[in-house]
Coordinates of C-alpha atoms in Angstrom, one line a residue:
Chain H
X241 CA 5.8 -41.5 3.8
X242 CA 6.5 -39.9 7.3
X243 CA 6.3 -36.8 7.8
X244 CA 8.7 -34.9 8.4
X245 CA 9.7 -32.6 11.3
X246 CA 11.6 -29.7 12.1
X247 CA 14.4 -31.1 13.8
X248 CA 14.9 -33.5 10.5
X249 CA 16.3 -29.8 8.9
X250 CA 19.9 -29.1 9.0
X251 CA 20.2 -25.9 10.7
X252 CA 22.2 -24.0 8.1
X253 CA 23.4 -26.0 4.8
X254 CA 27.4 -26.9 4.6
X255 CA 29.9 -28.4 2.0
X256 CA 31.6 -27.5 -1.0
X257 CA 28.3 -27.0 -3.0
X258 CA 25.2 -25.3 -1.3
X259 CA 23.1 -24.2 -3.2
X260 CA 22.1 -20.4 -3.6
X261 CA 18.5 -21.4 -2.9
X262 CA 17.3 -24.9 -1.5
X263 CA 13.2 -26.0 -1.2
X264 CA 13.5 -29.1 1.3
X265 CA 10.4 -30.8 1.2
X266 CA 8.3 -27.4 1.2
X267 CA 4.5 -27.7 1.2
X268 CA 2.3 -24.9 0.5
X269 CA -2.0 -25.0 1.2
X270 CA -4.7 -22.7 0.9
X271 CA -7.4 -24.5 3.0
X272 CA -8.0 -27.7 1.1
X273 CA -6.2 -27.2 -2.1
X274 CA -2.5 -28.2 -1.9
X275 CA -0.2 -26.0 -4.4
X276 CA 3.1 -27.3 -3.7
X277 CA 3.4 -30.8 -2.9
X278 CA 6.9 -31.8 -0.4
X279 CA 8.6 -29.6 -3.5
X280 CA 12.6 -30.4 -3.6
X281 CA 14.0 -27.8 -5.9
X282 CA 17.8 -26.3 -5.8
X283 CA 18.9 -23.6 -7.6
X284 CA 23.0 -22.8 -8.2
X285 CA 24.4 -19.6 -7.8
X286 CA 24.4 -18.4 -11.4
X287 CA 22.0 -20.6 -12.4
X288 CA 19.0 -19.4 -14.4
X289 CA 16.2 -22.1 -13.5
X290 CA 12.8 -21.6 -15.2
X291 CA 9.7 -22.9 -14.3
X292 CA 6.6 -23.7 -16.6
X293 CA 3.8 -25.2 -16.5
X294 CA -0.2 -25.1 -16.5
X295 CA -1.7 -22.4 -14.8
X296 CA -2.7 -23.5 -10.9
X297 CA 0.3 -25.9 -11.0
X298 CA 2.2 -23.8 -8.0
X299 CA 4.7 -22.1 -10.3
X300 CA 4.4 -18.6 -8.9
X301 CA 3.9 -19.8 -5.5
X302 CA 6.8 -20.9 -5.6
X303 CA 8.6 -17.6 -6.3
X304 CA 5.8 -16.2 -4.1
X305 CA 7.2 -18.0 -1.2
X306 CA 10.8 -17.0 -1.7
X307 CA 10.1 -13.5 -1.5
X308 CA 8.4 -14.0 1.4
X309 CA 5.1 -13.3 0.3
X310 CA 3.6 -16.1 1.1
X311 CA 4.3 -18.1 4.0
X312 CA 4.8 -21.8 3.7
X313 CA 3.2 -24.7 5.9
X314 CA 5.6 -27.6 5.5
X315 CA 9.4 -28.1 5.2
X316 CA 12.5 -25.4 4.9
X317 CA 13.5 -23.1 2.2
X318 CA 17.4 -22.1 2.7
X319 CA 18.8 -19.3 1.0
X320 CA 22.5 -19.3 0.3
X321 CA 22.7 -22.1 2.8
X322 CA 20.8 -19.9 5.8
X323 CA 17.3 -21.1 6.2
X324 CA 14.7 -18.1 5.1
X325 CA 11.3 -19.6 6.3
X326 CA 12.7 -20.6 9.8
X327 CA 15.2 -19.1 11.9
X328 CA 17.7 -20.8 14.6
X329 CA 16.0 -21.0 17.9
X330 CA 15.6 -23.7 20.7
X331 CA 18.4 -25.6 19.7
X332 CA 16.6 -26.1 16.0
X333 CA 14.8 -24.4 13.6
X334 CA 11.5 -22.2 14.7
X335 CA 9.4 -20.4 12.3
X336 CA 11.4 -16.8 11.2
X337 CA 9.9 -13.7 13.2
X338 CA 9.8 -10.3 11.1
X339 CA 13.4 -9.4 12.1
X340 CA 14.3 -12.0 10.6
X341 CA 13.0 -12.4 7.3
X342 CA 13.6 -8.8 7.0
X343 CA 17.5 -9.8 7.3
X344 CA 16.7 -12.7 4.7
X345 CA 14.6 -10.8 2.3
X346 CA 17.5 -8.3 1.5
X347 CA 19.4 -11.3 -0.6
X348 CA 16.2 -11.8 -2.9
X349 CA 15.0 -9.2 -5.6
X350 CA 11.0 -9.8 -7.3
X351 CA 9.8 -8.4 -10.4
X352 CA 6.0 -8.8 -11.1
X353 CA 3.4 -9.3 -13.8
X354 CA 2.4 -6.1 -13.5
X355 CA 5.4 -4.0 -12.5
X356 CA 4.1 -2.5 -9.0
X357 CA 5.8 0.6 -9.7
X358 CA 5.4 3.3 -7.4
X359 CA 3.0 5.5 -9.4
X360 CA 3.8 8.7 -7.3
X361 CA 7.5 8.3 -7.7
X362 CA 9.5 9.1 -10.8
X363 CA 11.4 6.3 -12.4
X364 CA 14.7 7.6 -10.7
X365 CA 12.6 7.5 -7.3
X366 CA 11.3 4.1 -7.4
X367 CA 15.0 2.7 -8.1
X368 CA 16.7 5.3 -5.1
X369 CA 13.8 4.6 -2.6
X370 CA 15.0 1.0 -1.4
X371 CA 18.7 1.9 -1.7
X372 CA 18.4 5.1 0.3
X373 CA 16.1 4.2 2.9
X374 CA 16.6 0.0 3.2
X375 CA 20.1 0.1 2.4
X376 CA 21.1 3.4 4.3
X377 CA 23.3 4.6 0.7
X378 CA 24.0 8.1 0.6
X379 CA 21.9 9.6 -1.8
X380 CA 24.4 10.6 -4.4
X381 CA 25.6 7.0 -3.9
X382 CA 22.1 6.1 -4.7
X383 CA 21.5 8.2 -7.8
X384 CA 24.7 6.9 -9.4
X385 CA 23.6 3.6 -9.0
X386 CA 20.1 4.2 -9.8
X387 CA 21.4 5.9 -13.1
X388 CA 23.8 2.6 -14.1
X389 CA 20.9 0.7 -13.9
X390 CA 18.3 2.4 -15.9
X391 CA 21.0 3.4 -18.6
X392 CA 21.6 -0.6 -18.7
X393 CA 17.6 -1.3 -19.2
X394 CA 17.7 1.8 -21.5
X395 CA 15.7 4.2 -19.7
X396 CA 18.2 6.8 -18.4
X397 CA 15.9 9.3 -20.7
X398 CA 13.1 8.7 -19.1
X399 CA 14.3 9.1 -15.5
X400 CA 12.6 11.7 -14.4
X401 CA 9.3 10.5 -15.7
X402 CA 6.1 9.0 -13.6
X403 CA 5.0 5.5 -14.7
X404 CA 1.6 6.7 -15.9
X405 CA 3.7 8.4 -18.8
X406 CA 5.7 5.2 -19.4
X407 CA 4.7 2.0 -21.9
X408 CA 4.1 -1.4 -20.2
X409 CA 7.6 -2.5 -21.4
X410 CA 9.2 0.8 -19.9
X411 CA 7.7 0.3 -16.7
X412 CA 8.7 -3.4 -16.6
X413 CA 12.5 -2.5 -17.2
X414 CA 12.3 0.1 -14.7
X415 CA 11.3 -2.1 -12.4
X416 CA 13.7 -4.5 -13.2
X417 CA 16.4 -1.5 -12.7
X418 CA 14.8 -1.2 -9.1
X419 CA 15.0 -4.7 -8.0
X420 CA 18.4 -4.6 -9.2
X421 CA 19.5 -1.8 -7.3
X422 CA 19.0 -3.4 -4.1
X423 CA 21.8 -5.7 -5.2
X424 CA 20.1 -9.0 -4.8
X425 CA 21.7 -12.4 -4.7
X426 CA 18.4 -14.0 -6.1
X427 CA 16.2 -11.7 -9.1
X428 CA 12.9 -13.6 -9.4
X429 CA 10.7 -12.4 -12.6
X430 CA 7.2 -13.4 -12.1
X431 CA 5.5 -13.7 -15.9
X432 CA 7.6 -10.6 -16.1
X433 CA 6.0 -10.3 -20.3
X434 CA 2.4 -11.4 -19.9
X435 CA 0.9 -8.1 -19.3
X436 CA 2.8 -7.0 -22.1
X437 CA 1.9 -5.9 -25.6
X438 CA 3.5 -8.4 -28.0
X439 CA 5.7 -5.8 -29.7
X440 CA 7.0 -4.6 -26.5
X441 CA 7.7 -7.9 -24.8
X442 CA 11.5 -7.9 -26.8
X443 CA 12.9 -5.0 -24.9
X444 CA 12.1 -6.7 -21.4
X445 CA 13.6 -10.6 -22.6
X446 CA 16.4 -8.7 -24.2
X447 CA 17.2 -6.9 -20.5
X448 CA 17.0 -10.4 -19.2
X449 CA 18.8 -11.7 -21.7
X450 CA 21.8 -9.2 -20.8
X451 CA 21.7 -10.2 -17.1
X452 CA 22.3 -13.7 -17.9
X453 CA 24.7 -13.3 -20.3
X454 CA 27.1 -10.0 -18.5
X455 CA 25.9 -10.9 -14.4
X456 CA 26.2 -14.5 -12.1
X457 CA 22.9 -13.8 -10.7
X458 CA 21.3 -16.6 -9.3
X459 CA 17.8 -16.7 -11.3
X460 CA 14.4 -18.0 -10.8
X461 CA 11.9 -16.8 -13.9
X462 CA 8.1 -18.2 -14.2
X463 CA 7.5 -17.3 -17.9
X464 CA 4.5 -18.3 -20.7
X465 CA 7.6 -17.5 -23.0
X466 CA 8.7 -21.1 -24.4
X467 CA 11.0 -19.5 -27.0
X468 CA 12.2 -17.1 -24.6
X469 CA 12.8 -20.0 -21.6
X470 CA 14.4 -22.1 -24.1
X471 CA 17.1 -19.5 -25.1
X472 CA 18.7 -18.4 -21.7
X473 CA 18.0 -21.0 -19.0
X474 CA 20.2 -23.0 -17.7
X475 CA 17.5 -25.5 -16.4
X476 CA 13.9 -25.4 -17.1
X477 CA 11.2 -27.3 -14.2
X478 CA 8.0 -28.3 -16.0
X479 CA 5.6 -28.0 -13.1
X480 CA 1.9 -30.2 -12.6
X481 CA -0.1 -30.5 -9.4
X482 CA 2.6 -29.1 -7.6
X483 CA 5.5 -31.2 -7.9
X484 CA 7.8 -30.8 -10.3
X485 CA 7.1 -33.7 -13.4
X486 CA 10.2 -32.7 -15.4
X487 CA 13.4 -31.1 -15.2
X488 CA 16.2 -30.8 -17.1
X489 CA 18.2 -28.5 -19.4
X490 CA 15.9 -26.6 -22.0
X491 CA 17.2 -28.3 -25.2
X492 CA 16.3 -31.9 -23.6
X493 CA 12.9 -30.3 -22.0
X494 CA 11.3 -29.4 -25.0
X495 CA 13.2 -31.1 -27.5
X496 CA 12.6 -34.6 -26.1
X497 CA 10.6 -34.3 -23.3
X498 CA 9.5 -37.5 -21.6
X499 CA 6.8 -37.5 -19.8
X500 CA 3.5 -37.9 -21.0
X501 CA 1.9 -34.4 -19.6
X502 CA 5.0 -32.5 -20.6
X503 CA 4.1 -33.8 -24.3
X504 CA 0.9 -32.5 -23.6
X505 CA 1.5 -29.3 -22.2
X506 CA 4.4 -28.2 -24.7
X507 CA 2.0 -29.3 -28.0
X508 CA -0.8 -27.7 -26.4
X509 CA 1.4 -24.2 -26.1
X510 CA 2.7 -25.0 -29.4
X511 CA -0.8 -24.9 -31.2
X512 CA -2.0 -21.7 -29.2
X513 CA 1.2 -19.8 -30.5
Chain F
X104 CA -42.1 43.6 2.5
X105 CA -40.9 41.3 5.4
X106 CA -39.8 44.2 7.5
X107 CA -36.4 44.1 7.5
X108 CA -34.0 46.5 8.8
X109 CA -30.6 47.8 6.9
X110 CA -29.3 49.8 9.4
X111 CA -30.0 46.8 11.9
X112 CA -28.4 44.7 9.2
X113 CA -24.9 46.9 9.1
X114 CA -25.1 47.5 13.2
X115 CA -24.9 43.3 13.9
X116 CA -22.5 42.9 10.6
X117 CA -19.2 43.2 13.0
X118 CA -20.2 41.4 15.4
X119 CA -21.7 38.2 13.8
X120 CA -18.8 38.7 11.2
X121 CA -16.0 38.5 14.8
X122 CA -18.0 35.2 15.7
X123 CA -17.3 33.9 12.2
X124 CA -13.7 33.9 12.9
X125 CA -14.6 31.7 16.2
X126 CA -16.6 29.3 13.7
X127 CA -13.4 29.0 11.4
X128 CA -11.3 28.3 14.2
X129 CA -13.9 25.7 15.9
X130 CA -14.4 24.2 12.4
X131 CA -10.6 24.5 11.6
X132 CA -9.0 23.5 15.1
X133 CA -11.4 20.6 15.2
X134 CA -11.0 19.4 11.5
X135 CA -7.7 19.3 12.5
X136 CA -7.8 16.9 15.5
X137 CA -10.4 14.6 13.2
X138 CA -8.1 14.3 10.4
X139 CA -5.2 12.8 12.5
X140 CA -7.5 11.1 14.6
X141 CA -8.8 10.0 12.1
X142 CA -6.3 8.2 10.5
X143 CA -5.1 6.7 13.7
X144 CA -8.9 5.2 13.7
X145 CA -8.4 3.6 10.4
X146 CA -4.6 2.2 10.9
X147 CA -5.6 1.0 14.8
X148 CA -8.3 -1.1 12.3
X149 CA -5.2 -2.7 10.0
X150 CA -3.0 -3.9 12.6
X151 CA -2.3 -7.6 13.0
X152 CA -4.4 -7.4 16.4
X153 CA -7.5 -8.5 16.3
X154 CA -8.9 -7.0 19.4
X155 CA -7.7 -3.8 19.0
X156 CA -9.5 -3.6 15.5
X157 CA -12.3 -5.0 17.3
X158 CA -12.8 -2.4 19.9
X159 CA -11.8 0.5 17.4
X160 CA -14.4 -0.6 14.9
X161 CA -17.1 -0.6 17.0
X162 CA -15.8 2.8 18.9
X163 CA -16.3 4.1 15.1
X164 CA -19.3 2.3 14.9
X165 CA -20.8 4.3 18.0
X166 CA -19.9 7.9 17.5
X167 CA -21.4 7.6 13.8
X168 CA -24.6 6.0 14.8
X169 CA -25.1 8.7 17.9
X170 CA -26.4 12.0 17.0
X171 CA -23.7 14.9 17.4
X172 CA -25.2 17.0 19.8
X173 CA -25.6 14.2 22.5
X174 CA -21.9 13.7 22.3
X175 CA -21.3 17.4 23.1
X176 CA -23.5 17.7 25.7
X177 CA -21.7 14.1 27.1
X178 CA -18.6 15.5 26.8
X179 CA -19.3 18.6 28.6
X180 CA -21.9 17.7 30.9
X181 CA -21.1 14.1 32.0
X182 CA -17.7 15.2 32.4
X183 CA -17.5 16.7 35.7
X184 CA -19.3 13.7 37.0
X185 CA -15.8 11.8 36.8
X186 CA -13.7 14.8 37.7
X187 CA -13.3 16.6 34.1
X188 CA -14.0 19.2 33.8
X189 CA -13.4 21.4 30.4
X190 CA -13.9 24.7 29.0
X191 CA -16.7 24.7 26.9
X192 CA -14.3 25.4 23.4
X193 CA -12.1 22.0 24.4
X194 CA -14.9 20.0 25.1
X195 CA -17.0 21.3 21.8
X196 CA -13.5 20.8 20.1
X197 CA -13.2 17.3 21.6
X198 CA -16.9 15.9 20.9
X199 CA -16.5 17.5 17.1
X200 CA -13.0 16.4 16.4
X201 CA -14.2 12.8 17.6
X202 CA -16.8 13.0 16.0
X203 CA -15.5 13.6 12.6
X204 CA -12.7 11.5 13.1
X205 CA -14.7 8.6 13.1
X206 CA -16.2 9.8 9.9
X207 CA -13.0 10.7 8.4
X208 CA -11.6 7.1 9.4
X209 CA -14.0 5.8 7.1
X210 CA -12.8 8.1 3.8
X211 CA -9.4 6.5 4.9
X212 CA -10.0 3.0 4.9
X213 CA -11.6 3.2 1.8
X214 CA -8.9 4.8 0.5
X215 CA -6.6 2.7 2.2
X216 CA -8.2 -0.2 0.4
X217 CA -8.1 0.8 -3.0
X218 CA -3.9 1.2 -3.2
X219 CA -3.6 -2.1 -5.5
X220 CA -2.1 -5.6 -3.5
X221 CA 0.9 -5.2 -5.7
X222 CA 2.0 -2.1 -3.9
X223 CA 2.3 -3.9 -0.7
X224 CA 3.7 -6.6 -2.3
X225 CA 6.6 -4.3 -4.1
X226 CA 7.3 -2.5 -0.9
X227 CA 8.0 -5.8 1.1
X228 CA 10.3 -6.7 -2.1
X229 CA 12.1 -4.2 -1.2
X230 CA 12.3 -4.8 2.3
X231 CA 10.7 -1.4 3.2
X232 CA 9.7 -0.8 6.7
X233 CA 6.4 -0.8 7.6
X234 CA 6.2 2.8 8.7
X235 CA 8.2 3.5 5.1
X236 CA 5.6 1.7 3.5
X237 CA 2.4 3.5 4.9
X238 CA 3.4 7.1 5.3
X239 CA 5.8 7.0 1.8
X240 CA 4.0 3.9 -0.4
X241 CA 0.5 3.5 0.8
X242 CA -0.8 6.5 2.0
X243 CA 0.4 9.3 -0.5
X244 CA -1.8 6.6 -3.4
X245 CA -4.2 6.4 -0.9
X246 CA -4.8 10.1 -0.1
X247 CA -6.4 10.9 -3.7
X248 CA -9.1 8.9 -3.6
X249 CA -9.4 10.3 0.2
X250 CA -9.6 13.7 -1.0
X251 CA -13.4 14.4 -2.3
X252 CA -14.6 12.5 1.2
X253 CA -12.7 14.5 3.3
X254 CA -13.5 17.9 1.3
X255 CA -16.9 17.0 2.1
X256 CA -16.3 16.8 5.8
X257 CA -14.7 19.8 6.3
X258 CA -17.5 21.3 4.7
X259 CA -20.0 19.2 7.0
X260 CA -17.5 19.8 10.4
X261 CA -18.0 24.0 9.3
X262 CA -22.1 23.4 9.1
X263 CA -22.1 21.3 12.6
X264 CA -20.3 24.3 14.2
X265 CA -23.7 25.9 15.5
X266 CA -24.2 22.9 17.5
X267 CA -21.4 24.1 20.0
X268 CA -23.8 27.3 20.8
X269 CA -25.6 24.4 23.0
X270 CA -22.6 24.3 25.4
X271 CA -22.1 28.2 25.1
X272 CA -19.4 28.3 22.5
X273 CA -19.1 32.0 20.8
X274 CA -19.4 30.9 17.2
X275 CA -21.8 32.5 14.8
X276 CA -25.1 31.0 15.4
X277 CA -24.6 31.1 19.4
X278 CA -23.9 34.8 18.5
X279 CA -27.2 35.6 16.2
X280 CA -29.2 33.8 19.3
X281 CA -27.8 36.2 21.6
X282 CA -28.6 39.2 19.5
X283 CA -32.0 38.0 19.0
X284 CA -32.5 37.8 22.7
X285 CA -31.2 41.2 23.2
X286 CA -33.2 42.7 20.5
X287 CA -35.9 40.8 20.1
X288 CA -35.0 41.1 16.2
X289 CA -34.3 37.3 14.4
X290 CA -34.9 37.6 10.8
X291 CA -31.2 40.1 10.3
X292 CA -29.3 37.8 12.4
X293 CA -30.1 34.7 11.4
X294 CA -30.5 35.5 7.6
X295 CA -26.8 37.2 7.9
X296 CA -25.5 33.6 9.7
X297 CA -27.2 31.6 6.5
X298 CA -25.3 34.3 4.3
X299 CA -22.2 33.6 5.8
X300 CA -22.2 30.3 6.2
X301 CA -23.2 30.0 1.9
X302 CA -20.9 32.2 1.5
X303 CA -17.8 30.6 2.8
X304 CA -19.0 26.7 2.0
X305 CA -19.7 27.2 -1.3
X306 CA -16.1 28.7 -2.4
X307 CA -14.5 25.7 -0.1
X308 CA -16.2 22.8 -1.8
X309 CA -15.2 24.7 -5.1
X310 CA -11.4 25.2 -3.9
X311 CA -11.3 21.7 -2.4
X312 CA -12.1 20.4 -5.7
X313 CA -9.2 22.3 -7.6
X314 CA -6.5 21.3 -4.8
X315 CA -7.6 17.2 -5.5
X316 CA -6.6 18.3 -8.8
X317 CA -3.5 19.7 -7.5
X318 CA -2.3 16.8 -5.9
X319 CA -2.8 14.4 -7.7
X320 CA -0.4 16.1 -10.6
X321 CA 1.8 17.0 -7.5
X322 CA 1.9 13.1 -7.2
X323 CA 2.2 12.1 -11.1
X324 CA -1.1 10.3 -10.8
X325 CA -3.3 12.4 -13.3

């Protein structure tokens, strides 16, 4: 295979269907080890996509890298057709400086495994704080938006509280509410339940659950949650040594799966649960 | 008993207790200029230059490995050799406030480095700036954990004081020398100077502990 060069990527992505968020042949390392492997993955607007697989397979790298976390060391990732890694430059594509990215980063919202609230900011604060000060909203403006959101996760009663006085679950759908209130074009939930108690991890799925169902957000969820993933995506990735072995819609995924370590993985996941 | 003298004792009392006010305001004024030199010191370490964190870290490395006094008398004495010439308060404020700032850049960067990864990694989610991030995100978590290490250095910067009488600033102990001189009399002064000096430390370190306290409920973290 040749490899690829920059001037082989389209300098912003045309037609009738781009898609909200395009890896083109992305390849991620960390000295030796390579995590993502020439990864071609598109995403719909309004498509919920979720990715499972083994742990050290690249999964959250990959959402790692579309919030900008992590920077990548081979091909493009385009974001609503605009290129996110890379910038226009030279008469091609050149690596995105911090303005940039900065611009980029505003259309993609994260949640994490564990929540990243700001512990010395009330609930309300940690959903105003982006809006006010990234977004430039009036405050009021902020507020009222801030309070739609939690009242939609169910935690307009504890607005005024610091997370230290929240539950796991709590925090999680605050920060959900926070994400959300920097009106992303891409939400990203990164094992948004696995730090969770079991008997919390309903009222989190169940937010979730709601934004599929009531918002065409464009989604991208790396979840432990086979029951869960099954339910509300639109298209589940099965990764392994980062590529992507399987894809397809859930009911085919793990109804019928074809491959031989998809079998594998999905009966091993089955026998632990 | 060890001969000492009351009425000695209450005619030195005002004056020692006039040089206290110059030790709080050596100990204050320079505790001042090492706290936000300080934490210049320990963000000049975290920036993407490598250099720069070079040159500050071993800047940090040499005031804290070079014995206090030297650094005064450097600052004041050395000086003129290159044209600067300072009053002996700014220098002694200088040398001190360096001093400590080096110090106090270490409390900081410790504290800096126990904020959790995930709090960077939230803030750039949310596309804060950098400057948002560190004075609203990082360094209101980071100041906690700050707080006993830089309670103990004010305490410390208040005991280093006397070390200014060397370039004839009026604090206390420069004071209590220059009754002894006059009166030939050291045990009142410098018994009154230990006094005063227990005296104010030990209430400090005792109200420094209950304002830690105090901010960290100010900042929902207790």
């Amino acid at each position: 295979m040749t490899k690829e060069t920059l001037s082989d990527f389209p300098l912003e992505l045309e037609g009738a269907d781009v898609p909200m968020v395009r890896f083109s042949k992305v390849t991620k390392r960390y000295g030796d080890l390579t995590v993502l492997d020439s990864l071609d993955l598109d995403v719909a607007e309004g498509e919920m996509v979720t990715i499972i697989g083994p742990s050290g397979s690249g999964k959250t790298t990959v959402l790692r890298m579309l919030m900008t976390l992590e920077t990548i060391n081979e091909g493009v990732i385009y974001v609503d057709g605009k290129p996110l890694t890379h910038m226009p430059g030279n008469g091609g594509l050149v690596p995105a400086d911090n303005r940039y990215l900065r611009k980029m980063r505003a259309n993609i919202g994260m949640c994490f495994q564990h929540f990243n609230l700001f512990p010395h900011m009330t609930a309300i604060e940690n959903c105003m704080e982006g809006p006010v000060h990234v977004l430039g909203l009036p405050k009021r403006e902020a507020r009222e938006r801030s309070e739609e959101l939690l009242e939609m996760v169910g935690m307009a009663d504890k607005r005024d509280q610091h997370p230290s006085r929240l539950s796991g679950g709590q925090q999680q759908r605050v920060a959900i509410a926070r994400a959300l209130a920097m009106r992303p074009k891409v939400m990203l939930f990164d094992e948004v339940t696995s730090a969770l108690d079991p008997e919390v991890i309903g009222e989190v799925t169940n937010v979730i659950r709601r934004l599929v169902a009531e918002h065409n957000l464009t989604m991208l969820m790396v979840t432990h949650q086979m029951g869960f993933a099954k339910d509300i995506s639109d298209r589940v990735c099965f990764f392994f040594g980062g590529r992507i072995e399987e894809q397809g819609k859930p009911e085919d995924l793990f109804g019928n799966p074809q491959r031989e370590r998809t079998q594998q993985f999905l009966s091993a996941v089955k026998e632990a649960s | 008993m060890f001969d000492w003298r009351w009425d000695f004792t209450f005619e030195i009392l005002p004056r020692l207790l006039l040089a206290t006010v110059n030790t709080l305001m050596a100990a204050g004024a320079g505790y001042a200029i090492a706290v936000v030199l300080g934490l210049v010191l320990a963000l000049a370490q975290r920036t993407p230059y490598r250099a720069l964190t070079y040159a500050v870290r071993e800047l940090v490395e040499f005031i804290r490995s070079t014995p206090l006094v030297l650094q005064i008398f450097f600052v004041f004495y050395v000086g003129p050799q290159f044209g600067i010439r300072l009053a002996p308060w700014t220098a002694g404020m200088i040398a001190i406030g360096l001093h400590y700032a080096a110090y106090l850049s270490e409390v900081y960067r410790g504290g800096l480095e126990s904020v959790p990864k995930g709090q960077w990694e939230a803030s750039l989610a949310l596309n804060l700036s950098p400057a948002r991030t560190y004075f609203r995100i990082i360094i209101p978590q980071a100041l906690p954990p700050s707080l006993a290490g830089m309670g103990n250095y004010l305490v410390g910067i208040f005991k280093d004081t006397p070390m200014l009488s060397v370039i004839g600033v009026a604090e206390l102990m420069h004071t209590a020398n220059a009754i002894g001189s006059e009166s030939y009399r050291f045990l009142e002064p410098y018994t009154l100077v230990g006094v005063i000096f227990l005296a104010i430390s030990l209430p400090t370190a005792a109200l420094i502990r209950v304002f830690e306290a105090w901010v960290r409920r100010q900042l929902g973290m207790s």
